[in-house]
Coordinates of N, CA and C and ligand atoms in Angstrom, one line a residue:
X1 N -106.9 -55.3 -24.1 CA -105.6 -55.1 -23.3 C -104.2 -54.5 -24.0
X2 N -103.8 -53.2 -24.7 CA -103.2 -52.8 -25.1 C -101.8 -52.6 -24.6
X3 N -100.7 -53.8 -25.1 CA -100.2 -53.8 -24.6 C -98.3 -53.5 -25.4
X4 N -97.7 -52.5 -24.9 CA -96.4 -52.4 -26.0 C -95.4 -53.1 -25.2
X5 N -94.2 -53.4 -26.2 CA -93.8 -53.8 -25.5 C -91.8 -53.1 -26.2
X6 N -91.1 -53.0 -25.4 CA -90.1 -51.6 -25.4 C -88.4 -52.6 -25.0
X7 N -88.1 -53.1 -26.2 CA -86.8 -54.3 -26.4 C -85.8 -53.4 -25.6
X8 N -84.5 -53.8 -25.6 CA -82.8 -53.5 -25.7 C -82.3 -54.2 -24.8
X9 N -81.2 -54.0 -24.9 CA -79.8 -54.5 -24.4 C -79.9 -53.8 -22.9
X10 N -79.7 -51.9 -22.8 CA -79.7 -51.5 -21.4 C -78.4 -52.1 -20.8
X11 N -77.8 -52.0 -21.2 CA -76.5 -52.1 -20.3 C -75.4 -51.1 -20.4
X12 N -75.8 -49.9 -19.5 CA -77.1 -50.1 -18.7 C -78.4 -49.2 -19.2
X13 N -79.5 -49.0 -18.4 CA -80.3 -48.1 -18.6 C -80.4 -46.4 -18.7
X14 N -80.5 -45.6 -19.9 CA -80.1 -44.5 -19.6 C -81.1 -43.8 -19.2
X15 N -80.9 -42.3 -19.4 CA -82.1 -41.4 -19.3 C -82.6 -41.1 -20.4
X16 N -82.4 -41.6 -21.7 CA -82.9 -41.5 -23.4 C -83.5 -43.1 -23.1
X17 N -83.4 -44.1 -22.4 CA -84.1 -45.0 -22.6 C -85.7 -45.0 -21.4
X18 N -84.9 -44.4 -20.7 CA -86.3 -44.0 -19.1 C -87.1 -43.0 -19.9
X19 N -86.1 -41.7 -20.9 CA -88.0 -40.8 -21.4 C -88.8 -41.6 -22.5
X20 N -88.3 -42.9 -23.4 CA -89.4 -43.7 -24.3 C -89.9 -44.9 -23.5
X21 N -89.4 -45.4 -22.3 CA -90.3 -46.0 -21.9 C -91.2 -44.8 -21.1
X22 N -91.1 -43.9 -20.4 CA -91.7 -43.2 -19.9 C -93.3 -43.0 -20.4
X23 N -92.4 -42.1 -21.9 CA -93.9 -42.3 -23.5 C -94.9 -43.5 -23.9
X24 N -94.2 -44.7 -23.6 CA -94.6 -45.7 -24.1 C -95.7 -45.6 -23.3
X25 N -94.9 -45.5 -21.8 CA -96.1 -45.8 -20.9 C -97.8 -45.1 -20.3
X26 N -97.3 -44.0 -21.4 CA -98.8 -42.7 -21.3 C -99.5 -43.6 -22.5
X27 N -99.0 -44.0 -23.7 CA -99.9 -44.4 -24.9 C -100.8 -46.1 -24.4
X28 N -100.0 -46.7 -24.1 CA -100.1 -48.5 -23.9 C -100.8 -48.5 -22.6
X29 N -101.8 -49.1 -22.1 CA -102.6 -49.6 -21.3 C -101.2 -50.1 -20.3
X30 N -100.7 -50.9 -21.1 CA -99.4 -50.8 -20.1 C -98.1 -52.2 -21.0
X31 N -96.9 -52.0 -20.4 CA -95.9 -52.0 -21.0 C -94.7 -52.9 -20.1
X32 N -94.1 -53.9 -21.4 CA -93.5 -54.8 -20.8 C -92.0 -54.3 -21.0
X33 N -90.7 -54.2 -20.6 CA -89.7 -53.9 -20.8 C -88.8 -55.0 -21.0
X34 N -88.7 -55.6 -22.2 CA -87.9 -56.5 -22.8 C -85.9 -56.3 -22.6
X35 N -85.8 -57.1 -21.7 CA -84.4 -56.8 -21.4 C -83.4 -58.2 -22.3
X36 N -83.1 -58.2 -23.4 CA -82.5 -58.7 -24.7 C -81.1 -59.2 -23.5
X37 N -81.1 -60.5 -23.3 CA -79.4 -61.0 -23.2 C -78.5 -60.2 -23.7
X38 N -78.3 -60.2 -25.0 CA -76.9 -59.8 -25.9 C -75.9 -60.6 -25.2
X39 N -75.5 -61.6 -25.2 CA -74.0 -61.9 -24.5 C -72.7 -61.6 -25.7
X40 N -73.3 -61.7 -26.5 CA -72.2 -61.0 -27.6 C -71.8 -59.7 -27.9
X41 N -72.6 -58.8 -27.5 CA -72.8 -57.6 -28.1 C -71.5 -56.5 -27.2
X42 N -71.0 -56.4 -28.3 CA -69.7 -55.2 -27.6 C -69.0 -56.0 -26.8
X43 N -68.6 -57.2 -26.9 CA -67.3 -58.0 -26.0 C -68.6 -58.4 -24.8
X44 N -69.1 -58.6 -24.8 CA -70.6 -59.0 -23.5 C -70.7 -57.2 -22.3
X45 N -72.3 -57.8 -22.2 CA -72.4 -56.3 -21.2 C -71.9 -56.4 -20.1
X46 N -72.0 -55.2 -19.7 CA -71.1 -54.7 -18.0 C -72.0 -55.4 -17.4
X47 N -73.5 -55.4 -17.3 CA -74.0 -55.4 -16.5 C -74.8 -56.8 -16.3
X48 N -75.0 -57.7 -15.3 CA -75.4 -59.5 -15.9 C -77.0 -59.0 -15.6
X49 N -78.0 -59.8 -16.8 CA -79.0 -59.8 -16.9 C -80.0 -59.5 -15.7
X50 N -79.7 -59.8 -14.4 CA -80.5 -59.7 -13.3 C -79.8 -58.2 -13.1
X51 N -79.5 -57.9 -12.7 CA -79.0 -56.5 -12.7 C -79.3 -55.9 -13.4
X52 N -79.1 -55.5 -14.6 CA -80.0 -54.8 -15.6 C -81.9 -54.4 -15.3
X53 N -82.5 -55.9 -15.4 CA -83.6 -55.9 -15.0 C -83.5 -54.8 -13.8
X54 N -82.8 -54.9 -12.4 CA -83.2 -54.7 -11.3 C -82.9 -53.1 -11.3
X55 N -82.0 -52.6 -12.1 CA -81.8 -51.1 -11.9 C -83.0 -50.4 -13.4
X56 N -83.9 -51.5 -14.1 CA -85.1 -50.8 -15.1 C -85.9 -50.7 -14.1
X57 N -86.0 -51.9 -13.3 CA -87.1 -51.7 -12.5 C -86.9 -50.9 -11.2
X58 N -85.8 -50.5 -10.6 CA -85.5 -48.9 -9.9 C -86.1 -48.0 -10.7
X59 N -85.4 -47.5 -11.7 CA -85.9 -46.6 -12.3 C -87.1 -46.0 -13.2
X60 N -88.0 -47.4 -13.2 CA -89.6 -47.3 -13.2 C -90.2 -47.7 -12.2
X61 N -89.8 -47.4 -10.9 CA -90.5 -47.1 -9.8 C -92.1 -46.8 -9.6
X62 N -92.1 -45.8 -10.4 CA -93.0 -44.5 -10.4 C -94.2 -44.5 -11.2
X63 N -94.1 -46.2 -12.3 CA -95.0 -45.9 -14.0 C -95.3 -47.0 -13.1
X64 N -96.5 -47.1 -12.8 CA -96.8 -48.3 -12.1 C -97.7 -49.4 -13.5
X65 N -97.6 -49.0 -14.8 CA -98.0 -49.7 -15.7 C -96.4 -50.5 -15.8
X66 N -95.7 -50.9 -15.7 CA -94.3 -51.3 -16.1 C -94.0 -51.6 -15.9
X67 N -93.5 -53.0 -16.5 CA -93.1 -54.2 -16.0 C -91.7 -54.9 -16.4
X68 N -90.9 -55.5 -15.8 CA -89.3 -55.3 -17.1 C -89.5 -57.1 -17.0
X69 N -89.3 -57.6 -18.2 CA -88.3 -58.9 -18.0 C -87.1 -59.6 -18.9
X70 N -86.1 -60.4 -18.8 CA -85.6 -60.5 -19.5 C -85.6 -61.0 -20.2
X71 N -85.2 -61.2 -21.9 CA -85.9 -62.5 -23.2 C -84.0 -63.1 -23.4
X72 N -84.8 -64.8 -23.8 CA -83.2 -64.7 -24.7 C -83.8 -65.6 -26.2
X73 N -85.3 -65.2 -26.6 CA -85.2 -65.2 -28.0 C -85.8 -64.3 -28.9
X74 N -85.8 -65.2 -30.0 CA -86.7 -63.9 -31.2 C -87.7 -62.9 -30.5
X75 N -87.2 -62.0 -31.0 CA -87.8 -60.9 -30.5 C -89.2 -60.9 -30.4
X76 N -90.1 -61.1 -32.0 CA -91.5 -61.5 -32.1 C -91.9 -62.5 -31.0
X77 N -91.2 -63.6 -31.2 CA -92.1 -64.5 -30.2 C -92.0 -64.4 -28.3
X78 N -91.1 -63.3 -28.4 CA -91.6 -62.7 -26.6 C -92.4 -61.7 -26.8
X79 N -92.8 -61.0 -27.8 CA -93.8 -60.4 -27.8 C -94.9 -61.1 -28.1
X80 N -95.3 -62.3 -28.5 CA -95.9 -63.4 -28.4 C -96.3 -63.4 -27.3
X81 N -95.5 -64.2 -26.4 CA -95.4 -64.6 -25.0 C -95.3 -63.8 -24.2
X82 N -95.8 -62.5 -24.9 CA -96.4 -61.8 -23.1 C -97.5 -60.6 -23.9
X83 N -98.2 -61.2 -24.5 CA -99.0 -61.0 -25.1 C -99.4 -59.4 -26.0
X84 N -98.1 -58.8 -26.3 CA -97.7 -57.3 -26.8 C -98.0 -57.6 -28.4
X85 N -98.6 -56.3 -28.6 CA -99.1 -56.6 -30.3 C -98.1 -55.5 -31.1
X86 N -97.3 -54.6 -29.9 CA -96.7 -53.1 -30.8 C -94.9 -53.3 -29.9
X87 N -93.9 -53.1 -30.9 CA -92.2 -53.2 -30.2 C -92.5 -52.1 -30.3
X88 N -92.0 -51.0 -29.5 CA -91.7 -49.5 -29.4 C -90.2 -49.7 -29.4
X89 N -89.8 -48.6 -30.1 CA -88.6 -48.4 -30.4 C -88.2 -47.0 -30.3
X90 N -86.6 -46.4 -29.8 CA -86.7 -45.5 -29.4 C -85.7 -44.9 -30.9
X91 N -85.6 -43.8 -31.2 CA -85.0 -43.6 -32.6 C -83.9 -41.9 -32.4
X92 N -83.0 -42.5 -32.0 CA -82.0 -41.3 -32.2 C -81.6 -40.8 -33.4
X93 N -80.3 -40.0 -33.6 CA -80.0 -39.1 -34.9 C -79.8 -41.0 -36.2
X94 N -79.5 -39.9 -36.9 CA -79.9 -40.6 -38.3 C -79.1 -42.3 -38.5
X95 N -77.9 -42.2 -37.4 CA -77.2 -43.7 -37.8 C -77.6 -44.6 -36.9
X96 N -79.2 -44.5 -35.9 CA -80.3 -45.5 -35.7 C -81.0 -46.1 -36.9
X97 N -81.1 -45.3 -38.2 CA -82.5 -45.1 -38.7 C -82.1 -46.0 -40.0
X98 N -81.4 -46.5 -40.5 CA -80.5 -47.5 -41.1 C -81.1 -49.4 -39.9
X99 N -80.2 -49.8 -39.1 CA -80.4 -50.9 -38.1 C -81.9 -50.7 -37.8
X100 N -82.9 -49.5 -37.6 CA -83.8 -50.0 -36.7 C -84.9 -50.4 -37.9
X101 N -85.0 -49.7 -39.1 CA -85.1 -49.7 -40.3 C -85.2 -51.5 -41.1
X102 N -84.3 -52.0 -40.3 CA -83.6 -53.4 -41.5 C -84.6 -54.1 -40.2
X103 N -84.2 -54.0 -38.7 CA -84.9 -55.1 -38.0 C -86.4 -55.1 -37.7
X104 N -87.2 -53.3 -38.3 CA -88.3 -53.4 -38.3 C -88.6 -54.2 -39.6
X105 N -87.9 -54.1 -40.7 CA -88.6 -55.0 -41.7 C -88.6 -56.6 -41.1
X106 N -87.9 -56.8 -40.9 CA -87.5 -58.5 -40.7 C -88.4 -59.0 -39.6
X107 N -88.5 -58.0 -38.9 CA -89.2 -58.4 -37.6 C -90.7 -58.5 -38.5
X108 N -91.2 -57.7 -39.4 CA -92.8 -57.7 -39.9 C -92.2 -59.2 -40.7
X109 N -91.2 -59.3 -41.7 CA -91.4 -60.7 -42.0 C -91.7 -62.2 -41.4
X110 N -90.9 -62.1 -40.3 CA -91.4 -63.3 -39.3 C -92.7 -63.1 -38.5
X111 N -93.6 -62.0 -38.5 CA -94.6 -62.0 -38.2 C -95.1 -60.5 -37.8
X112 N -96.0 -60.5 -39.0 CA -96.8 -59.5 -39.6 C -98.0 -58.8 -38.5
X113 N -98.2 -59.2 -37.7 CA -99.4 -59.4 -36.9 C -98.7 -58.4 -35.8
X114 N -96.9 -58.2 -35.3 CA -96.7 -57.5 -34.2 C -96.2 -56.1 -35.7
X115 N -96.8 -55.0 -34.9 CA -96.3 -54.1 -35.5 C -95.0 -53.5 -34.8
X116 N -94.2 -52.5 -35.5 CA -93.3 -51.9 -34.9 C -93.4 -50.4 -34.9
X117 N -93.2 -49.6 -33.6 CA -93.5 -47.9 -33.8 C -92.2 -47.3 -33.3
X118 N -92.0 -46.5 -33.8 CA -91.3 -45.8 -33.6 C -91.8 -44.1 -32.8
X119 N -90.6 -43.6 -31.7 CA -90.6 -42.8 -30.7 C -89.1 -42.1 -30.9
X120 N -89.3 -40.3 -31.4 CA -88.0 -39.9 -31.3 C -87.6 -39.4 -30.2
X121 N -86.4 -39.6 -30.1 CA -85.5 -39.2 -29.0 C -85.4 -37.8 -29.0
X122 N -85.6 -37.6 -27.6 CA -85.8 -35.8 -27.5 C -83.8 -35.6 -27.6
X123 N -84.3 -33.5 -28.0 CA -83.2 -33.3 -28.7 C -82.1 -34.4 -27.8
X124 N -81.8 -33.9 -26.0 CA -81.2 -33.5 -25.0 C -80.8 -35.0 -25.0
X125 N -81.0 -36.2 -25.1 CA -80.7 -37.5 -25.5 C -80.6 -38.2 -26.4
X126 N -80.4 -37.5 -27.7 CA -80.1 -37.8 -28.9 C -78.8 -38.2 -29.6
X127 N -78.2 -38.0 -28.6 CA -76.7 -38.7 -29.2 C -75.9 -39.5 -27.9
X128 N -76.9 -40.1 -26.6 CA -76.8 -40.6 -25.6 C -76.7 -42.0 -25.8
X129 N -75.7 -42.1 -25.4 CA -76.2 -44.3 -25.6 C -75.6 -45.3 -24.0
X130 N -75.7 -46.4 -24.1 CA -75.5 -47.3 -23.0 C -73.5 -46.8 -23.3
X131 N -73.5 -47.2 -24.4 CA -71.7 -47.1 -24.7 C -70.9 -46.4 -24.5
X132 N -71.6 -45.0 -24.3 CA -70.8 -43.9 -24.7 C -71.0 -43.4 -23.0
X133 N -71.8 -43.6 -22.3 CA -72.0 -43.8 -20.9 C -71.3 -44.8 -20.1
X134 N -70.9 -45.7 -20.7 CA -69.7 -46.6 -19.8 C -68.5 -46.0 -20.2
X135 N -68.6 -45.2 -21.6 CA -66.5 -44.7 -21.3 C -66.3 -43.7 -21.2
X136 N -67.5 -42.6 -20.7 CA -67.2 -41.9 -19.7 C -67.6 -42.3 -18.9
X137 N -68.2 -42.9 -17.7 CA -67.9 -43.6 -16.3 C -66.6 -44.0 -16.2
X138 N -65.9 -45.0 -17.4 CA -65.0 -45.7 -17.0 C -63.7 -45.0 -17.1
X139 N -63.5 -43.1 -17.4 CA -62.9 -42.9 -17.8 C -62.7 -41.8 -16.2
X140 N -63.9 -42.0 -15.8 CA -63.6 -41.1 -14.0 C -64.7 -40.0 -14.4
X141 N -65.4 -39.5 -15.5 CA -66.1 -39.0 -16.3 C -67.4 -38.9 -15.1
X142 N -67.7 -37.3 -15.2 CA -69.2 -37.3 -14.7 C -70.7 -37.9 -15.4
X143 N -71.9 -38.6 -14.9 CA -72.1 -39.1 -15.7 C -73.8 -38.7 -15.3
X144 N -73.8 -38.1 -13.4 CA -75.2 -38.0 -13.2 C -75.8 -37.0 -14.4
X145 N -77.4 -37.3 -14.0 CA -78.5 -37.0 -15.6 C -78.7 -37.7 -16.3
X146 N -77.2 -38.0 -17.0 CA -77.4 -38.9 -18.1 C -78.0 -40.7 -18.4
X147 N -77.9 -40.9 -16.7 CA -78.0 -42.0 -16.3 C -79.4 -42.0 -15.1
X148 N -80.6 -42.3 -14.7 CA -81.0 -42.6 -13.7 C -80.3 -42.5 -12.5
X149 N -80.4 -42.1 -11.3 CA -79.7 -42.0 -10.1 C -79.1 -43.3 -9.6
X150 N -79.8 -44.3 -10.1 CA -79.5 -45.6 -9.4 C -78.5 -46.4 -9.8
X151 N -78.4 -45.9 -11.2 CA -77.6 -46.3 -12.3 C -76.1 -45.6 -12.0
X152 N -76.5 -44.3 -11.4 CA -74.8 -43.8 -11.7 C -74.4 -44.5 -10.2
X153 N -75.0 -44.8 -8.9 CA -74.5 -45.8 -8.5 C -74.0 -46.9 -8.4
X154 N -74.5 -47.8 -9.4 CA -74.4 -49.0 -9.6 C -72.9 -48.5 -10.7
X155 N -72.6 -47.9 -11.8 CA -71.6 -47.4 -12.7 C -70.5 -47.3 -10.7
X156 N -70.5 -46.6 -10.4 CA -70.0 -45.9 -8.9 C -69.0 -47.5 -8.8
X157 N -69.9 -48.6 -8.2 CA -69.1 -49.5 -7.7 C -68.9 -50.6 -8.7
X158 N -69.1 -50.5 -9.9 CA -68.7 -51.4 -11.1 C -67.7 -50.9 -11.0
X159 N -67.5 -49.5 -11.6 CA -65.8 -48.8 -12.0 C -65.3 -48.7 -11.2
X160 N -65.9 -48.2 -10.2 CA -64.9 -47.8 -8.5 C -64.7 -46.4 -8.6
X161 N -63.9 -45.8 -10.3 CA -64.2 -44.4 -9.9 C -64.9 -43.5 -10.8
X162 N -66.4 -44.1 -11.2 CA -67.1 -43.5 -11.5 C -67.8 -42.2 -10.6
X163 N -67.8 -41.1 -11.1 CA -68.7 -40.2 -10.5 C -70.0 -40.5 -10.3
Ligands
ADP201 P1 -77.6 -49.0 -27.3 O1 -78.2 -48.8 -28.3 O2 -77.7 -47.7 -26.4 O3 -77.1 -50.1 -26.9 P2 -79.9 -50.5 -27.1 O4 -79.7 -51.5 -27.5 O5 -80.1 -51.1 -25.4 O6 -79.0 -49.5 -26.6 O7 -81.2 -49.9 -27.3 C1 -82.6 -50.2 -27.4 C2 -83.4 -49.2 -27.8 O8 -83.8 -47.8 -26.9 C3 -83.2 -48.7 -29.1 O9 -84.5 -48.8 -30.0 C4 -82.7 -47.2 -29.1 O10 -82.6 -46.8 -30.6 C5 -83.3 -46.8 -28.1 N1 -82.8 -45.8 -27.2 C6 -81.2 -45.8 -27.0 N2 -80.4 -44.6 -26.6 C7 -81.7 -43.7 -26.6 C8 -81.8 -42.2 -26.8 N3 -80.4 -41.4 -25.9 N4 -83.2 -41.8 -26.8 C9 -83.9 -42.6 -27.0 N5 -84.1 -43.8 -27.5 C10 -82.7 -44.3 -27.4

């Protein structure tokens, strides 16, 4: 079984994340999306871990080989726990590179049996991030298309004035 793991905070999952998950699902027998709890990131996530997992499950319902799990351990330990040998990361514009390069090197140092693989973001989603989506939505801007529809609705409920 060739299993890949797609980790992230996914607060919330965007169309860019979904594109990476879809492409990973066609490369591996199956894919586990790992939702990092990340309580410290940017003053704390907007969505709870359970909400983030549920949103990804809805957005990936059409992908039969994708499952979603929350984790709060070292990524290499989580990969080992679920039996995945490859970490799949999306890579956006140059700004991602240094951080991702560092994480890949450190993860290799922690467990060299777990490989890190990068999939390039498509140009349309190159500048899309969860934090940008939250900022646009918080100011009442339209995020439809930037996130799966189910996330659009969840943002509207959470922020009341998101469109
Ligand atoms: P963010 O950086 O938006 O807070 P995460 O921490 O959840 O997102 O990111 C998880 C992974 O998804 C990272 O490897 C990140 O580079 C990738 N990713 C995030 N946004 C996109 C996008 N628009 N296109 C492709 N990959 C992305």
